[in-house]
Short mmCIF file of C-alpha atoms in Angstrom, two decimals:
data_model
loop_
_atom_site.label_atom_id
_atom_site.label_comp_id
_atom_site.label_asym_id
_atom_site.label_seq_id
_atom_site.Cartn_x
_atom_site.Cartn_y
_atom_site.Cartn_z
CA MET A 223 135.98 111.11 24.95
CA GLU A 224 134.16 110.85 28.25
CA GLN A 225 132.53 107.68 26.97
CA PHE A 226 135.87 106.23 25.88
CA ILE A 227 137.40 106.85 29.28
CA LYS A 228 134.32 105.47 31.02
CA LYS A 229 134.60 102.26 29.04
CA LYS A 230 138.27 101.94 29.88
CA ILE A 231 137.63 102.52 33.57
CA ILE A 232 135.04 99.76 33.62
CA GLN A 233 137.57 97.44 31.99
CA VAL A 234 140.19 98.37 34.57
CA LYS A 235 137.70 97.72 37.35
CA LYS A 236 137.11 94.27 35.93
CA GLY A 237 140.82 93.61 36.34
CA ASP A 238 142.11 94.49 32.88
CA GLN A 239 145.32 96.27 33.78
CA SER A 240 146.29 97.03 30.19
CA ALA A 241 143.19 99.17 29.67
CA PHE A 242 144.68 101.58 32.17
CA SER A 243 147.51 102.49 29.79
CA ASP A 244 144.97 104.22 27.52
CA VAL A 245 143.75 106.23 30.48
CA VAL A 246 147.30 107.25 31.39
CA ALA A 247 148.14 108.12 27.80
CA PHE A 248 145.07 110.30 27.55
CA TYR A 249 145.68 112.29 30.74
CA GLN A 250 149.47 112.20 31.08
CA ASP A 251 150.15 115.66 29.61
CA LYS A 252 147.39 117.33 31.60
CA ILE A 253 148.34 115.75 34.89
CA TYR A 254 152.05 116.23 34.41
CA GLN A 255 151.47 119.86 33.50
CA HIS A 256 149.21 120.35 36.49
CA CYS A 257 151.81 118.88 38.83
CA TYR A 258 154.54 120.95 37.24
CA ARG A 259 152.59 124.17 37.65
CA MET A 260 151.87 123.28 41.25
CA LEU A 261 155.42 122.26 42.13
CA GLY A 262 157.53 124.21 39.69
CA ASN A 263 159.99 121.38 39.33
CA ARG A 264 160.12 118.92 36.48
CA HIS A 265 161.53 116.04 38.42
CA GLU A 266 159.06 116.31 41.27
CA ALA A 267 156.25 116.86 38.79
CA GLU A 268 157.04 113.61 37.03
CA ASP A 269 157.21 111.72 40.33
CA MET A 270 153.93 113.12 41.56
CA ALA A 271 152.14 112.66 38.25
CA GLN A 272 153.21 109.02 38.19
CA GLU A 273 152.17 108.58 41.78
CA ALA A 274 148.77 110.11 41.00
CA PHE A 275 148.13 107.55 38.26
CA ILE A 276 149.31 104.69 40.43
CA ARG A 277 147.02 105.77 43.26
CA ALA A 278 144.14 106.12 40.87
CA PHE A 279 144.76 102.58 39.69
CA VAL A 280 145.07 101.12 43.18
CA ASN A 281 141.91 102.86 44.38
CA ILE A 282 139.91 102.47 41.20
CA ASP A 283 137.22 100.52 43.04
CA SER A 284 136.38 103.55 45.13
CA PHE A 285 135.75 105.63 42.01
CA ASP A 286 132.08 106.06 41.19
CA GLU A 287 131.65 105.66 37.41
CA ASN A 288 128.75 108.08 37.36
CA ARG A 289 131.08 110.91 38.23
CA LYS A 290 133.65 112.59 36.07
CA PHE A 291 136.92 110.71 36.07
CA SER A 292 139.05 113.77 35.38
CA THR A 293 137.70 115.52 38.49
CA TRP A 294 138.65 112.51 40.58
CA LEU A 295 142.09 112.19 39.01
CA TYR A 296 142.89 115.90 39.44
CA ARG A 297 141.83 115.65 43.03
CA ILE A 298 144.34 112.88 43.66
CA ALA A 299 147.07 114.79 41.84
CA THR A 300 146.31 118.05 43.63
CA ASN A 301 146.34 116.43 47.06
CA LEU A 302 149.65 114.77 46.28
CA THR A 303 151.28 117.99 45.18
CA ILE A 304 149.97 119.92 48.18
CA ASP A 305 151.28 117.17 50.44
CA ARG A 306 154.61 117.29 48.68
CA MET A 307 154.90 121.06 49.08
CA ARG A 308 154.26 120.73 52.81
CA LYS A 309 156.91 118.09 53.26
CA ARG A 310 159.35 119.75 50.96
CA LYS A 311 162.84 120.07 52.28
CA PRO A 312 164.35 123.47 51.75
CA ASP A 313 166.73 122.36 49.03
CA TYR A 314 167.74 124.06 45.85
CA HIS A 315 166.16 123.62 42.50
CA LEU A 316 166.99 125.10 39.17
CA ASP A 317 163.44 126.39 39.08
CA ALA A 318 163.74 128.15 42.38
CA GLU A 319 163.97 131.88 42.20
CA ILE A 320 167.34 133.31 43.11
CA LYS A 321 167.20 135.45 46.19
CA GLY A 322 167.23 139.14 45.61
CA THR A 323 166.30 138.87 41.96
CA GLU A 324 162.96 139.39 40.37
CA GLY A 325 161.84 136.48 38.25
CA LEU A 326 165.27 135.04 37.75
CA ASP A 327 165.71 131.37 38.33
CA MET A 328 168.65 129.07 37.71
CA TYR A 329 167.39 128.26 34.24
CA SER A 330 168.02 131.82 33.22
CA GLN A 331 171.61 131.36 34.39
CA LEU A 332 172.12 128.45 32.05
CA ALA A 333 173.11 129.15 28.51
CA SER A 334 170.17 128.63 26.25
CA THR A 335 170.82 125.68 23.99
CA GLU A 336 168.56 126.74 21.19
CA ARG A 337 168.25 130.03 19.47
CA LEU A 338 165.02 130.63 17.71
CA PRO A 339 164.53 133.50 15.33
CA GLY A 340 162.78 136.70 16.29
CA GLU A 341 159.12 136.42 17.01
CA GLU A 342 159.10 132.84 18.08
CA VAL A 343 161.55 133.62 20.83
CA GLU A 344 159.35 136.49 21.89
CA SER A 345 156.16 134.44 22.12
CA ARG A 346 157.95 131.61 23.88
CA ASP A 347 159.51 134.01 26.30
CA LEU A 348 156.11 135.53 26.94
CA GLN A 349 154.57 132.12 27.58
CA ARG A 350 157.38 131.37 29.97
CA TYR A 351 156.99 134.68 31.66
CA ILE A 352 153.27 134.10 32.15
CA HIS A 353 153.95 130.67 33.48
CA HIS A 354 156.45 132.14 35.87
CA GLU A 355 154.02 134.80 37.06
CA ILE A 356 151.37 132.17 37.70
CA SER A 357 153.87 130.10 39.63
CA GLN A 358 154.55 133.06 41.90
CA LEU A 359 150.98 133.10 43.17
CA PRO A 360 150.29 131.52 46.55
CA SER A 361 149.34 127.91 45.90
CA LYS A 362 145.72 128.26 47.01
CA TYR A 363 145.13 130.86 44.30
CA ARG A 364 147.42 129.21 41.79
CA SER A 365 145.63 125.87 41.85
CA ILE A 366 142.27 127.49 41.21
CA ILE A 367 143.48 129.79 38.43
CA MET A 368 145.13 126.83 36.74
CA LEU A 369 142.14 124.56 37.04
CA ARG A 370 139.84 127.26 35.73
CA TYR A 371 141.80 128.70 32.81
CA LEU A 372 144.27 126.04 31.84
CA GLU A 373 142.24 122.90 32.48
CA GLU A 374 138.86 124.57 31.89
CA PHE A 375 137.03 123.13 34.86
CA SER A 376 133.85 124.78 36.09
CA LEU A 377 133.88 126.46 39.49
CA LYS A 378 131.71 123.69 40.85
CA GLU A 379 134.12 121.03 39.62
CA ILE A 380 137.01 122.95 41.13
CA SER A 381 135.23 122.99 44.46
CA GLU A 382 134.96 119.19 44.19
CA ILE A 383 138.58 118.72 43.17
CA LEU A 384 139.94 120.88 45.98
CA ASP A 385 137.28 119.91 48.49
CA VAL A 386 136.65 123.55 49.20
CA PRO A 387 133.23 125.26 49.38
CA LEU A 388 132.04 126.95 46.20
CA GLY A 389 131.99 130.34 47.92
CA THR A 390 135.66 129.98 48.84
CA VAL A 391 136.52 129.01 45.27
CA LYS A 392 134.83 132.21 44.06
CA THR A 393 136.65 134.42 46.56
CA ARG A 394 139.97 132.86 45.68
CA ILE A 395 139.52 133.08 41.95
CA HIS A 396 138.66 136.78 42.34
CA ARG A 397 141.80 137.39 44.36
CA GLY A 398 143.91 135.26 42.05
CA ARG A 399 142.71 137.19 39.02
CA GLU A 400 143.38 140.51 40.71
CA ALA A 401 146.88 139.43 41.73
CA LEU A 402 147.70 138.29 38.21
CA ARG A 403 146.17 141.40 36.73
CA LYS A 404 148.66 143.46 38.68
CA ARG A 405 151.53 141.21 37.68
CA LEU A 406 150.67 141.05 34.01
CA ARG A 407 149.43 144.63 33.56
CA HIS A 408 152.61 145.82 31.88
CA VAL A 409 153.04 142.89 29.51
CA MET B 95 141.58 152.55 42.62
CA SER B 96 139.03 155.21 43.09
CA CYS B 97 136.16 153.13 41.94
CA ASN B 98 133.66 151.34 43.97
CA GLU B 99 134.59 147.87 45.17
CA LYS B 100 131.06 146.89 44.30
CA TYR B 101 131.73 147.24 40.58
CA ILE B 102 134.92 145.25 40.76
CA LYS B 103 133.04 142.51 42.54
CA ARG B 104 130.48 142.63 39.73
CA MET B 105 133.23 142.30 37.13
CA HIS B 106 134.42 139.12 38.77
CA ASP B 107 130.92 137.78 39.04
CA TYR B 108 130.50 138.55 35.35
CA LEU B 109 133.71 136.68 34.51
CA ASP B 110 132.46 133.68 36.47
CA GLY B 111 129.14 133.78 34.63
CA ASP B 112 127.54 134.30 38.00
CA ILE B 113 125.80 137.63 37.68
CA SER B 114 122.14 138.63 37.66
CA ALA B 115 120.75 140.44 34.61
CA GLU B 116 120.13 143.46 36.78
CA ASP B 117 123.73 143.65 38.04
CA GLU B 118 125.02 143.07 34.56
CA SER B 119 123.17 146.05 33.12
CA LEU B 120 124.31 148.16 36.07
CA LEU B 121 127.90 147.14 35.35
CA ARG B 122 127.51 147.87 31.65
CA ARG B 123 126.15 151.34 32.29
CA HIS B 124 128.90 152.04 34.78
CA LEU B 125 131.62 150.89 32.40
CA GLU B 126 130.38 153.33 29.79
CA ASP B 127 130.91 156.21 32.17
CA CYS B 128 133.93 155.21 34.26
CA GLU B 129 137.29 155.09 32.53
CA ASP B 130 139.14 153.58 35.48
CA CYS B 131 136.74 150.69 35.68
CA GLN B 132 136.90 150.23 31.93
CA LYS B 133 140.66 149.90 32.20
CA HIS B 134 140.34 147.52 35.13
CA PHE B 135 137.87 145.35 33.28
CA HIS B 136 140.00 145.33 30.16
CA GLU B 137 143.05 144.28 32.19
CA LEU B 138 141.17 141.45 33.80
CA ASN B 139 140.02 140.13 30.43
CA ARG B 140 143.52 140.45 29.07
CA THR B 141 144.93 138.63 32.07
CA ILE B 142 142.64 135.70 31.39
CA THR B 143 143.70 135.61 27.76
CA LEU B 144 147.33 135.68 28.85
CA ILE B 145 146.85 132.91 31.40
CA ARG B 146 145.29 130.77 28.71
CA SER B 147 148.33 131.30 26.52
CA ALA B 148 150.77 130.08 29.15
CA GLU B 149 153.32 127.52 28.10
CA ARG B 150 151.79 124.10 27.52
CA MET B 151 153.75 121.10 28.51
CA GLU B 152 154.01 117.52 27.56
CA ALA B 153 154.76 114.66 29.85
CA PRO B 154 158.29 113.26 29.53
CA VAL B 155 158.84 110.57 26.92
CA GLY B 156 157.90 107.11 28.14
CA PHE B 157 155.69 108.41 30.91
CA THR B 158 152.85 105.95 30.31
CA GLU B 159 155.25 103.02 30.08
CA ASN B 160 156.86 104.04 33.36
CA VAL B 161 153.53 104.22 35.10
CA MET B 162 152.43 100.87 33.73
CA ARG B 163 155.69 99.29 34.86
CA LYS B 164 155.23 100.64 38.37
CA LEU B 165 151.68 99.43 38.79
CA PRO B 166 151.46 96.79 41.47
CA THR B 167 151.08 93.43 39.79
CA GLU B 168 147.98 92.01 41.24
CA LYS B 169 148.54 89.06 43.48
CA LYS B 170 146.12 86.24 42.98
CA SER B 171 144.71 86.79 46.45
CA VAL B 172 144.06 90.46 45.66
CA LYS B 173 142.27 89.45 42.51
CA TYR B 174 140.06 87.04 44.42
CA LYS B 175 139.41 89.59 47.11
CA ARG B 176 138.30 92.12 44.52
CA TRP B 177 136.09 89.55 42.92
CA PHE B 178 134.61 88.57 46.27
CA LYS B 179 133.97 92.17 47.16
CA ARG B 180 132.16 92.71 43.92
CA HIS B 181 129.94 89.64 44.16
CA PRO B 182 128.97 89.26 47.82
CA ILE B 183 125.73 87.46 47.08
CA LEU B 184 127.41 84.97 44.81
CA VAL B 185 130.05 84.32 47.46
CA ALA B 186 127.42 83.83 50.15
CA ALA B 187 125.52 81.46 47.89
CA ALA B 188 128.68 79.50 47.13
CA ILE B 189 129.58 79.17 50.79
CA PHE B 190 126.05 78.13 51.62
CA PHE B 191 126.09 75.56 48.86
CA LEU B 192 129.46 74.16 49.92
CA LEU B 193 128.33 73.79 53.51
CA MET B 194 125.13 72.17 52.43
CA ILE B 195 126.89 69.66 50.20
CA GLY B 196 129.33 68.98 52.99
CA SER B 197 126.67 68.23 55.54
CA LEU B 198 124.53 66.23 53.15
CA SER B 199 127.32 64.09 51.83
CA SER B 200 128.41 63.36 55.36
CA THR B 201 124.95 62.08 56.20
CA PHE B 202 124.91 60.30 52.88
CA ASN B 203 128.16 58.54 53.60
CA GLN B 204 127.14 57.61 57.09
CA GLY B 205 126.61 53.86 57.09
CA THR B 206 126.65 53.46 53.36
CA ASP B 207 126.72 49.73 53.72
CA GLN B 208 124.06 49.49 56.33
CA LEU B 209 120.64 48.42 55.32
CA VAL B 210 117.97 50.67 56.69
CA VAL B 211 114.34 49.71 56.42
CA SER B 212 111.16 51.25 57.74
CA THR B 213 109.74 49.29 60.62
CA GLN B 214 106.68 47.52 59.31
CA GLU B 215 106.47 43.98 60.70
CA GLU B 216 105.24 42.60 57.42
CA LEU B 217 108.51 43.26 55.60
CA VAL B 218 110.83 40.33 55.15
CA ILE B 219 114.55 40.95 54.94
CA ASP B 220 116.68 38.60 52.91
CA GLY B 221 120.29 39.73 52.84
CA ASP B 222 120.28 43.04 51.01
CA THR B 223 116.82 42.57 49.67
CA VAL B 224 113.64 43.62 51.35
CA ILE B 225 110.65 41.63 50.33
CA VAL B 226 107.01 42.48 50.57
CA PRO B 227 105.67 38.92 50.62
CA ALA B 228 102.94 37.89 48.26
CA GLY B 229 99.45 38.35 49.54
CA VAL B 230 100.58 40.75 52.26
CA THR B 231 99.57 44.37 52.43
CA VAL B 232 102.08 46.64 54.13
CA PRO B 233 100.43 49.62 55.76
CA GLY B 234 102.07 53.03 55.57
CA ASP B 235 105.12 54.29 53.65
CA VAL B 236 108.02 51.99 52.96
CA TYR B 237 111.56 53.31 53.16
CA VAL B 238 114.58 51.29 52.10
CA LYS B 239 118.16 52.52 52.16
CA ASN B 240 121.13 50.60 50.76
CA GLY B 241 119.03 47.69 49.70
CA ASP B 242 116.74 46.48 46.97
CA LEU B 243 113.03 46.08 47.28
CA LEU B 244 110.98 43.31 45.88
CA VAL B 245 107.29 43.91 45.97
CA LEU B 246 105.21 40.79 45.62
CA GLY B 247 102.38 41.95 47.81
CA THR B 248 100.98 45.41 48.17
CA VAL B 249 102.32 48.53 49.77
CA ASP B 250 99.61 50.80 51.02
CA GLY B 251 101.58 54.03 50.83
CA ASN B 252 104.59 55.65 49.20
CA VAL B 253 107.82 53.85 48.55
CA THR B 254 111.19 55.54 48.79
CA LEU B 255 114.38 53.78 47.76
CA PHE B 256 117.85 55.09 48.50
CA ASN B 257 120.84 53.56 46.83
CA GLY B 258 118.92 50.54 45.73
CA GLU B 259 116.46 49.52 43.13
CA LEU B 260 113.06 48.06 42.77
CA LEU B 261 113.53 44.48 41.66
CA ASP B 262 111.40 43.19 38.91
CA SER B 263 109.31 40.41 40.32
CA ASP B 264 109.45 38.60 36.96
CA SER B 265 113.17 38.10 37.02
CA GLN B 266 113.18 37.03 40.63
CA LEU B 267 110.62 34.34 40.30
CA ASP B 268 111.03 31.26 38.23
CA GLY B 269 107.39 31.09 37.51
CA GLY B 270 107.50 34.35 35.68
CA ASN B 271 104.03 35.77 35.31
CA LEU B 272 102.63 34.04 38.35
CA MET B 273 102.69 37.02 40.68
CA ALA B 274 103.46 39.78 38.32
CA SER B 275 100.25 41.61 38.68
CA ALA B 276 99.89 40.95 42.36
CA GLY B 277 102.72 43.27 43.51
CA GLY B 278 101.63 46.84 43.74
CA VAL B 279 102.28 50.14 45.34
CA ASN B 280 99.30 52.24 46.20
CA GLY B 281 101.27 55.47 46.30
CA ASP B 282 104.27 57.20 44.77
CA LEU B 283 107.40 55.31 44.01
CA GLU B 284 110.64 57.19 44.31
CA THR B 285 114.09 55.86 43.71
CA VAL B 286 117.11 57.86 44.78
CA ASP B 287 120.40 56.54 43.57
CA GLN B 288 123.06 59.15 43.08
CA THR B 289 124.50 61.62 45.51
CA PHE B 290 123.02 64.40 43.48
CA GLU B 291 119.57 62.98 43.67
CA TRP B 292 120.05 62.43 47.35
CA ILE B 293 120.78 66.15 47.71
CA TRP B 294 117.91 67.01 45.43
CA TYR B 295 115.59 64.92 47.50
CA HIS B 296 116.68 66.75 50.64
CA VAL B 297 116.39 70.16 49.04
CA LYS B 298 112.95 69.28 47.76
CA ASN B 299 111.87 68.11 51.17
CA PHE B 300 113.32 71.18 52.74
CA PHE B 301 111.27 73.45 50.52
CA LYS B 302 108.23 71.28 50.85
CA GLY B 303 108.63 71.69 54.57
CA LEU B 304 108.97 75.42 54.14
CA PHE B 305 105.89 75.82 52.06
CA SER B 306 103.73 73.54 54.09
CA PHE B 307 103.79 76.03 56.95
#
């Protein structure tokens, strides 16, 4: 896969815009998911994920083909989401937790449109719950936990993506794991 | 947590695959004895499994198409700029070449109609034709620009012709073979006719000049 992406990137660099659609198609789910987990809002996640791909395209000449493309792409996406969180206006989202409740957001106030039988509901609810617990972590821990366990990057790659020293990555992943351990202990 | 922070640190190092063999065996031995740490370690492992099972998501339908539609369509100038950036040597060579052609063709066009002849007294000029009279030996190199050269005598050196040709003495003279063997050039004969050859001649001279140092 790495080779396939590498080939496509070289084509894009040569000016073949259409080759970029294969790159987007390959990474769209990962990047969208990453943005969603960082921002916790579908609409913003889509905007930022799109923006990340557009920036990657515009700056493709500055990408060194000998490095891993995914690391570079995640770095763009992560910086965009962090920027977005800083600028964020305090407005209301369905995903935002309702004050004074524990783990209740506006989605839980909406009537569920689909009813799945027994176990499936349970496992989906659990997945959602885990997602929610991750989203409650401070973003500096959240990003690292996500990159490590959901995107399967090595600690060294994470330090490159976030532009943070390896030692800091280690400290944060320890704290992130401890925080989640406490949150998920009773599951 | 009653247990030593040191062991918890070791658990995390273990989970990161960043632990020395010595520390690992210490941790193992400790876990066998300490129930609290066992529980802690088990919870950490379980947490990781749970994180990995978190809800996976797919990008909205039409995501790729939307991105592709939003990509800036490259302006021609941007395309050229990219190309230039990528081939700086080629660009420099092209500019150099253009300038060279420009300067050469301007000297080439200067006085295209004017006859220019090297200054030997022995040469006879008849309209556009330069004649080396029969029985005469011209010393040194002969240079003729924008004119033809008829050699009936002898040139004791190289002959260079620009934009003209060496006339055949046979066709010029009624007598035909009378002087045919008399005309001669005791050196190289070079005829330059086209603009390209004119450039080539200059380039060659330029390099000759370079290497003669």
